[in-house]
PDB file of C-alpha atoms in Angstrom:
ATOM      1  CA  MET A  15      71.336  56.110  50.875  1.00  0.00           C
ATOM      2  CA  ASN A  16      70.006  53.141  52.733  1.00  0.00           C
ATOM      3  CA  GLN A  17      66.914  55.135  53.509  1.00  0.00           C
ATOM      4  CA  ILE A  18      66.390  55.855  49.823  1.00  0.00           C
ATOM      5  CA  ILE A  19      66.780  52.158  48.941  1.00  0.00           C
ATOM      6  CA  LYS A  20      64.274  51.238  51.632  1.00  0.00           C
ATOM      7  CA  ASN A  21      61.805  53.807  50.292  1.00  0.00           C
ATOM      8  CA  ASN A  22      62.235  52.444  46.735  1.00  0.00           C
ATOM      9  CA  ARG A  23      61.658  48.902  47.915  1.00  0.00           C
ATOM     10  CA  SER A  24      58.576  49.985  49.827  1.00  0.00           C
ATOM     11  CA  GLY A  25      57.264  51.680  46.694  1.00  0.00           C
ATOM     12  CA  GLU A  26      57.981  48.634  44.550  1.00  0.00           C
ATOM     13  CA  SER A  27      56.241  46.421  47.120  1.00  0.00           C
ATOM     14  CA  GLY A  28      53.201  48.684  47.050  1.00  0.00           C
ATOM     15  CA  ILE A  29      53.124  48.627  43.258  1.00  0.00           C
ATOM     16  CA  ILE A  30      53.426  44.820  43.153  1.00  0.00           C
ATOM     17  CA  SER A  31      50.711  44.377  45.772  1.00  0.00           C
ATOM     18  CA  GLY A  32      48.342  46.676  43.853  1.00  0.00           C
ATOM     19  CA  TRP A  33      49.088  44.863  40.592  1.00  0.00           C
ATOM     20  CA  MET A  34      48.440  41.460  42.190  1.00  0.00           C
ATOM     21  CA  ILE A  35      45.160  42.650  43.679  1.00  0.00           C
ATOM     22  CA  SER A  36      44.088  44.061  40.320  1.00  0.00           C
ATOM     23  CA  THR A  37      45.131  40.869  38.549  1.00  0.00           C
ATOM     24  CA  ILE A  38      43.305  38.672  41.033  1.00  0.00           C
ATOM     25  CA  GLY A  39      40.255  40.915  40.732  1.00  0.00           C
ATOM     26  CA  VAL A  40      40.312  40.610  36.932  1.00  0.00           C
ATOM     27  CA  ILE A  41      40.727  36.838  37.184  1.00  0.00           C
ATOM     28  CA  VAL A  42      37.799  36.556  39.629  1.00  0.00           C
ATOM     29  CA  LEU A  43      35.695  38.782  37.378  1.00  0.00           C
ATOM     30  CA  CYS A  44      36.598  36.691  34.345  1.00  0.00           C
ATOM     31  CA  LEU A  45      35.788  33.473  36.164  1.00  0.00           C
ATOM     32  CA  GLY A  46      32.519  35.001  37.306  1.00  0.00           C
ATOM     33  CA  LEU A  47      31.673  36.037  33.751  1.00  0.00           C
ATOM     34  CA  ILE A  48      32.615  32.603  32.456  1.00  0.00           C
ATOM     35  CA  GLY A  49      30.450  30.953  35.130  1.00  0.00           C
ATOM     36  CA  LEU A  50      27.561  33.299  34.345  1.00  0.00           C
ATOM     37  CA  SER A  51      27.935  32.582  30.624  1.00  0.00           C
ATOM     38  CA  ILE A  52      27.887  28.826  31.276  1.00  0.00           C
ATOM     39  CA  TRP A  53      24.807  29.171  33.504  1.00  0.00           C
ATOM     40  CA  LEU A  54      23.027  31.328  30.944  1.00  0.00           C
ATOM     41  CA  TYR A  55      23.861  28.847  28.171  1.00  0.00           C
ATOM     42  CA  ILE A  56      22.661  25.873  30.212  1.00  0.00           C
ATOM     43  CA  ASN A  57      19.469  27.745  31.122  1.00  0.00           C
ATOM     44  CA  TYR A  58      18.955  28.729  27.475  1.00  0.00           C
ATOM     45  CA  ASP A  59      19.563  25.176  26.325  1.00  0.00           C
ATOM     46  CA  ASP A  60      17.045  23.824  28.866  1.00  0.00           C
ATOM     47  CA  GLN A  61      14.460  26.399  27.828  1.00  0.00           C
ATOM     48  CA  LYS A  62      15.081  25.668  24.155  1.00  0.00           C
ATOM     49  CA  THR A  63      14.771  21.927  24.795  1.00  0.00           C
ATOM     50  CA  ASN A  64      11.501  22.470  26.669  1.00  0.00           C
ATOM     51  CA  VAL A  65      10.160  24.678  23.887  1.00  0.00           C
ATOM     52  CA  ASP A  66      11.273  22.180  21.228  1.00  0.00           C
ATOM     53  CA  ASN A  67       9.614  19.355  23.175  1.00  0.00           C
ATOM     54  CA  LYS A  68       6.394  21.346  23.487  1.00  0.00           C
ATOM     55  CA  ILE A  69       6.493  22.114  19.789  1.00  0.00           C
ATOM     56  CA  ASP A  70       7.085  18.437  18.974  1.00  0.00           C
ATOM     57  CA  VAL A  71       4.180  17.398  21.210  1.00  0.00           C
ATOM     58  CA  ALA A  72       1.928  20.037  19.673  1.00  0.00           C
ATOM     59  CA  VAL A  73       2.893  18.996  16.142  1.00  0.00           C
ATOM     60  CA  THR A  74       2.388  15.307  16.952  1.00  0.00           C
ATOM     61  CA  SER A  75      -0.984  16.050  18.530  1.00  0.00           C
ATOM     62  CA  ALA A  76      -2.062  18.143  15.552  1.00  0.00           C
ATOM     63  CA  GLU A  77      -0.909  15.442  13.134  1.00  0.00           C
ATOM     64  CA  LYS A  78      -2.851  12.786  15.091  1.00  0.00           C
ATOM     65  CA  ILE A  79      -5.997  14.932  15.112  1.00  0.00           C
ATOM     66  CA  GLN A  80      -5.686  15.460  11.379  1.00  0.00           C
ATOM     67  CA  ALA A  81      -5.019  11.753  10.804  1.00  0.00           C
ATOM     68  CA  ASP A  82      -8.062  10.809  12.907  1.00  0.00           C
ATOM     69  CA  LYS A  83     -10.226  13.252  10.938  1.00  0.00           C
ATOM     70  CA  LEU A  84      -8.993  11.818   7.633  1.00  0.00           C
ATOM     71  CA  GLU A  85      -9.509   8.259   8.829  1.00  0.00           C
ATOM     72  CA  ALA A  86     -13.060   9.056   9.938  1.00  0.00           C
ATOM     73  CA  LYS A  87     -13.697  10.784   6.611  1.00  0.00           C
ATOM     74  CA  PHE A  88     -12.375   7.805   4.620  1.00  0.00           C
ATOM     75  CA  THR A  89     -14.335   5.388   6.811  1.00  0.00           C
ATOM     76  CA  GLU A  90     -17.558   7.287   6.142  1.00  0.00           C
ATOM     77  CA  ARG A  91     -16.735   7.454   2.435  1.00  0.00           C
ATOM     78  CA  ASP A  92     -16.128   3.695   2.325  1.00  0.00           C
ATOM     79  CA  LYS A  93     -19.605   3.134   3.759  1.00  0.00           C
ATOM     80  CA  GLN A  94     -21.178   4.920   0.790  1.00  0.00           C
ATOM     81  CA  PRO A  95     -23.283   4.201  -1.103  1.00  0.00           C
ATOM     82  CA  ASN A  96     -25.475   2.329   1.360  1.00  0.00           C
ATOM     83  CA  ARG A  97     -27.048  -1.021   0.714  1.00  0.00           C
ATOM     84  CA  GLU A  98     -30.719  -1.708   1.333  1.00  0.00           C
ATOM     85  CA  PHE A  99     -31.974  -4.347   3.723  1.00  0.00           C
ATOM     86  CA  PHE A 100     -35.187  -6.207   2.879  1.00  0.00           C
ATOM     87  CA  GLY A 101     -37.249  -8.174   5.382  1.00  0.00           C
ATOM     88  CA  PRO A 102     -39.756 -10.873   4.424  1.00  0.00           C
ATOM     89  CA  GLU A 103     -42.702  -9.594   2.378  1.00  0.00           C
ATOM     90  CA  ASP A 104     -45.270 -11.399   4.540  1.00  0.00           C
ATOM     91  CA  TYR A 105     -43.865  -9.555   7.577  1.00  0.00           C
ATOM     92  CA  GLY A 106     -44.411  -6.028   6.306  1.00  0.00           C
ATOM     93  CA  LEU A 107     -41.435  -5.909   3.915  1.00  0.00           C
ATOM     94  CA  VAL A 108     -39.271  -3.924   6.320  1.00  0.00           C
ATOM     95  CA  THR A 109     -36.514  -1.979   4.555  1.00  0.00           C
ATOM     96  CA  PHE A 110     -33.708   0.304   5.664  1.00  0.00           C
ATOM     97  CA  ASP A 111     -30.304   1.463   4.453  1.00  0.00           C
ATOM     98  CA  TYR A 112     -27.072   0.215   6.008  1.00  0.00           C
ATOM     99  CA  PRO A 113     -23.343   0.779   5.286  1.00  0.00           C
ATOM    100  CA  LYS A 114     -21.987  -1.244   2.378  1.00  0.00           C
ATOM    101  CA  THR A 115     -19.012  -2.308   4.536  1.00  0.00           C
ATOM    102  CA  TRP A 116     -21.360  -4.273   6.815  1.00  0.00           C
ATOM    103  CA  SER A 117     -22.370  -7.912   6.475  1.00  0.00           C
ATOM    104  CA  VAL A 118     -25.823  -9.424   7.022  1.00  0.00           C
ATOM    105  CA  TYR A 119     -26.676 -12.803   8.498  1.00  0.00           C
ATOM    106  CA  VAL A 120     -30.264 -14.089   8.585  1.00  0.00           C
ATOM    107  CA  ASN A 121     -30.546 -16.533  11.459  1.00  0.00           C
ATOM    108  CA  LYS A 122     -34.287 -17.197  11.061  1.00  0.00           C
ATOM    109  CA  ASP A 123     -35.963 -16.379   7.741  1.00  0.00           C
ATOM    110  CA  ALA A 124     -39.586 -16.985   8.868  1.00  0.00           C
ATOM    111  CA  SER A 125     -40.211 -18.935   5.661  1.00  0.00           C
ATOM    112  CA  LYS A 126     -42.466 -21.223   7.675  1.00  0.00           C
ATOM    113  CA  GLY A 127     -43.757 -18.567  10.001  1.00  0.00           C
ATOM    114  CA  GLY A 128     -42.483 -17.796  13.474  1.00  0.00           C
ATOM    115  CA  THR A 129     -39.774 -15.262  14.231  1.00  0.00           C
ATOM    116  CA  PHE A 130     -37.653 -13.426  11.669  1.00  0.00           C
ATOM    117  CA  GLU A 131     -34.153 -12.779  12.989  1.00  0.00           C
ATOM    118  CA  ALA A 132     -31.258 -11.030  11.239  1.00  0.00           C
ATOM    119  CA  TYR A 133     -27.934  -9.551  12.355  1.00  0.00           C
ATOM    120  CA  LEU A 134     -25.756  -6.850  10.817  1.00  0.00           C
ATOM    121  CA  ASN A 135     -22.164  -6.042  11.725  1.00  0.00           C
ATOM    122  CA  PRO A 136     -19.145  -4.311  10.174  1.00  0.00           C
ATOM    123  CA  ILE A 137     -17.112  -6.671   7.935  1.00  0.00           C
ATOM    124  CA  THR A 138     -18.243  -9.992   9.472  1.00  0.00           C
ATOM    125  CA  VAL A 139     -21.082 -11.155  11.698  1.00  0.00           C
ATOM    126  CA  PRO A 140     -19.877 -13.043  14.802  1.00  0.00           C
ATOM    127  CA  PRO A 141     -21.602 -16.188  16.094  1.00  0.00           C
ATOM    128  CA  VAL A 142     -25.094 -15.486  17.379  1.00  0.00           C
ATOM    129  CA  SER A 143     -25.658 -15.507  21.136  1.00  0.00           C
ATOM    130  CA  THR A 144     -27.607 -13.510  23.698  1.00  0.00           C
ATOM    131  CA  ILE A 145     -24.442 -11.912  25.121  1.00  0.00           C
ATOM    132  CA  GLN A 146     -22.732 -11.184  21.786  1.00  0.00           C
ATOM    133  CA  GLN A 147     -22.849  -7.540  20.749  1.00  0.00           C
ATOM    134  CA  PHE A 148     -23.987  -6.704  17.213  1.00  0.00           C
ATOM    135  CA  ALA A 149     -24.190  -3.439  15.348  1.00  0.00           C
ATOM    136  CA  ILE A 150     -27.818  -4.220  14.528  1.00  0.00           C
ATOM    137  CA  ARG A 151     -30.315  -6.902  15.529  1.00  0.00           C
ATOM    138  CA  VAL A 152     -33.517  -7.133  13.477  1.00  0.00           C
ATOM    139  CA  LEU A 153     -36.334  -9.027  15.129  1.00  0.00           C
ATOM    140  CA  ILE A 154     -39.905  -9.458  13.853  1.00  0.00           C
ATOM    141  CA  GLU A 155     -41.942 -11.446  16.343  1.00  0.00           C
ATOM    142  CA  GLU A 156     -45.485 -12.725  16.276  1.00  0.00           C
ATOM    143  CA  LYS A 157     -46.153 -10.796  19.475  1.00  0.00           C
ATOM    144  CA  ASP A 158     -48.544  -7.993  20.308  1.00  0.00           C
ATOM    145  CA  TYR A 159     -46.847  -4.586  20.207  1.00  0.00           C
ATOM    146  CA  ASP A 160     -48.312  -3.315  23.489  1.00  0.00           C
ATOM    147  CA  LYS A 161     -47.365  -6.512  25.319  1.00  0.00           C
ATOM    148  CA  THR A 162     -43.828  -6.334  23.915  1.00  0.00           C
ATOM    149  CA  ILE A 163     -43.463  -2.739  25.119  1.00  0.00           C
ATOM    150  CA  ALA A 164     -44.883  -3.744  28.510  1.00  0.00           C
ATOM    151  CA  SER A 165     -42.199  -6.428  28.842  1.00  0.00           C
ATOM    152  CA  TYR A 166     -39.653  -3.595  29.276  1.00  0.00           C
ATOM    153  CA  ASP A 167     -41.635  -1.777  31.989  1.00  0.00           C
ATOM    154  CA  ALA A 168     -39.574  -3.236  34.838  1.00  0.00           C
ATOM    155  CA  LEU A 169     -36.307  -1.990  33.293  1.00  0.00           C
ATOM    156  CA  VAL A 170     -37.828   1.427  32.584  1.00  0.00           C
ATOM    157  CA  LYS A 171     -39.110   1.779  36.166  1.00  0.00           C
ATOM    158  CA  LYS A 172     -35.728   0.637  37.478  1.00  0.00           C
ATOM    159  CA  GLY A 173     -34.020   3.310  35.399  1.00  0.00           C
ATOM    160  CA  SER A 174     -31.981   0.896  33.314  1.00  0.00           C
ATOM    161  CA  LEU A 175     -33.892   1.950  30.190  1.00  0.00           C
ATOM    162  CA  LYS A 176     -35.382   5.238  29.067  1.00  0.00           C
ATOM    163  CA  ALA A 177     -38.469   5.108  26.810  1.00  0.00           C
ATOM    164  CA  SER A 178     -39.474   7.778  24.273  1.00  0.00           C
ATOM    165  CA  SER A 179     -41.780   8.081  21.262  1.00  0.00           C
ATOM    166  CA  VAL A 180     -40.347   8.127  17.724  1.00  0.00           C
ATOM    167  CA  SER A 181     -41.662   8.410  14.185  1.00  0.00           C
ATOM    168  CA  PHE A 182     -39.875   7.578  10.933  1.00  0.00           C
ATOM    169  CA  ASN A 183     -41.395   7.786   7.468  1.00  0.00           C
ATOM    170  CA  GLY A 184     -44.929   7.693   8.834  1.00  0.00           C
ATOM    171  CA  ASN A 185     -44.227   4.849  11.262  1.00  0.00           C
ATOM    172  CA  SER A 186     -44.719   5.681  14.935  1.00  0.00           C
ATOM    173  CA  GLY A 187     -43.097   3.592  17.617  1.00  0.00           C
ATOM    174  CA  THR A 188     -41.092   3.519  20.822  1.00  0.00           C
ATOM    175  CA  ARG A 189     -37.388   3.992  21.405  1.00  0.00           C
ATOM    176  CA  LEU A 190     -35.544   2.471  24.344  1.00  0.00           C
ATOM    177  CA  ASP A 191     -32.078   3.617  25.421  1.00  0.00           C
ATOM    178  CA  GLY A 192     -29.827   2.139  28.112  1.00  0.00           C
ATOM    179  CA  ASN A 193     -28.929  -1.240  29.571  1.00  0.00           C
ATOM    180  CA  PHE A 194     -30.935  -4.147  28.192  1.00  0.00           C
ATOM    181  CA  THR A 195     -28.775  -6.687  30.023  1.00  0.00           C
ATOM    182  CA  LYS A 196     -25.456  -6.572  31.897  1.00  0.00           C
ATOM    183  CA  ASP A 197     -23.712  -7.245  28.564  1.00  0.00           C
ATOM    184  CA  ILE A 198     -25.834  -5.114  26.250  1.00  0.00           C
ATOM    185  CA  ARG A 199     -25.994  -1.307  26.389  1.00  0.00           C
ATOM    186  CA  GLY A 200     -27.440   0.448  23.385  1.00  0.00           C
ATOM    187  CA  ALA A 201     -30.766   1.468  21.877  1.00  0.00           C
ATOM    188  CA  ALA A 202     -33.786  -0.118  20.231  1.00  0.00           C
ATOM    189  CA  VAL A 203     -36.766   1.091  18.234  1.00  0.00           C
ATOM    190  CA  LEU A 204     -40.000  -0.933  18.221  1.00  0.00           C
ATOM    191  CA  PHE A 205     -42.817  -0.646  15.675  1.00  0.00           C
ATOM    192  CA  LYS A 206     -46.181  -2.338  15.263  1.00  0.00           C
ATOM    193  CA  ILE A 207     -46.569  -4.380  12.074  1.00  0.00           C
ATOM    194  CA  ARG A 208     -50.135  -5.704  11.950  1.00  0.00           C
ATOM    195  CA  ASP A 209     -50.212  -8.402  14.618  1.00  0.00           C
ATOM    196  CA  LYS A 210     -46.412  -8.443  14.906  1.00  0.00           C
ATOM    197  CA  THR A 211     -43.677  -6.339  16.513  1.00  0.00           C
ATOM    198  CA  LEU A 212     -40.539  -5.120  14.782  1.00  0.00           C
ATOM    199  CA  THR A 213     -37.455  -4.459  16.936  1.00  0.00           C
ATOM    200  CA  ILE A 214     -34.280  -2.940  15.507  1.00  0.00           C
ATOM    201  CA  ARG A 215     -31.589  -2.715  18.160  1.00  0.00           C
ATOM    202  CA  THR A 216     -27.919  -1.811  18.424  1.00  0.00           C
ATOM    203  CA  ASP A 217     -25.962  -3.523  21.188  1.00  0.00           C
ATOM    204  CA  ALA A 218     -23.129  -1.005  21.548  1.00  0.00           C
ATOM    205  CA  MET A 219     -22.921   2.745  22.173  1.00  0.00           C
ATOM    206  CA  THR A 220     -20.239   2.940  19.473  1.00  0.00           C
ATOM    207  CA  PHE A 221     -22.849   2.772  16.723  1.00  0.00           C
ATOM    208  CA  ILE A 222     -24.953   5.436  18.405  1.00  0.00           C
ATOM    209  CA  ASP A 223     -22.038   7.792  18.978  1.00  0.00           C
ATOM    210  CA  ASN A 224     -20.721   7.552  15.402  1.00  0.00           C
ATOM    211  CA  GLY A 225     -24.179   8.137  13.921  1.00  0.00           C
ATOM    212  CA  ASP A 226     -24.573   4.756  12.197  1.00  0.00           C
ATOM    213  CA  TYR A 227     -27.627   3.753  14.228  1.00  0.00           C
ATOM    214  CA  GLY A 228     -29.368   7.111  13.830  1.00  0.00           C
ATOM    215  CA  ASN A 229     -28.735   7.133  10.081  1.00  0.00           C
ATOM    216  CA  LEU A 230     -30.055   3.595   9.747  1.00  0.00           C
ATOM    217  CA  ILE A 231     -33.297   3.936  11.703  1.00  0.00           C
ATOM    218  CA  ALA A 232     -34.081   7.213   9.906  1.00  0.00           C
ATOM    219  CA  THR A 233     -34.498   5.170   6.677  1.00  0.00           C
ATOM    220  CA  ILE A 234     -36.833   2.496   8.116  1.00  0.00           C
ATOM    221  CA  LYS A 235     -39.881   1.831   5.955  1.00  0.00           C
ATOM    222  CA  VAL A 236     -42.670  -0.647   6.661  1.00  0.00           C
ATOM    223  CA  ASN A 237     -45.560  -1.761   4.460  1.00  0.00           C
ATOM    224  CA  LYS A 238     -48.397  -2.139   6.914  1.00  0.00           C
TER     225      LYS A 238
END
């Protein structure tokens, strides 16, 4: 009898031990699955956040590109139609088209001879000085064309300026590109007007890069 009771207790102990092991195993498995689920969710959330951020950046970038294109388009539209610049009649009656959003200031009108000097700039023309940058400088000097060109030889040989031949509306001349001074980097076209020299220069690369200078000098006309 005692032996039977002992055997029953041993069997019950074995059953309980197996049940506990199974239970613990299930608990560990569940915890593992829960941990895996949490890790997968966190990883998914991070990936989603990264993707959302990339999408936001891409959308913002695309919107900025579109806004810049529209702004450039409106800016160009605002410049139209162009106005026409007229120089003094006794100095070859130089004319060219310029954006209507620009202002013109004639510093020297050559009404009594001498040098004609005018400045053009978007919206307003700043005070005139040798170091001030302008969209356009118009200079008609009572100087020989060849001597005026020769005055740039040192800068051309140094490599600060590059000289090339140009022709607009039947007027042949010289174009200079590069550094005119430490403060002025741009381009200039020079033409011979009888015994005078016409110089039309931009003092900033901005007006070359956006096409304003090229559009302007393409319309230059001179009555020789």
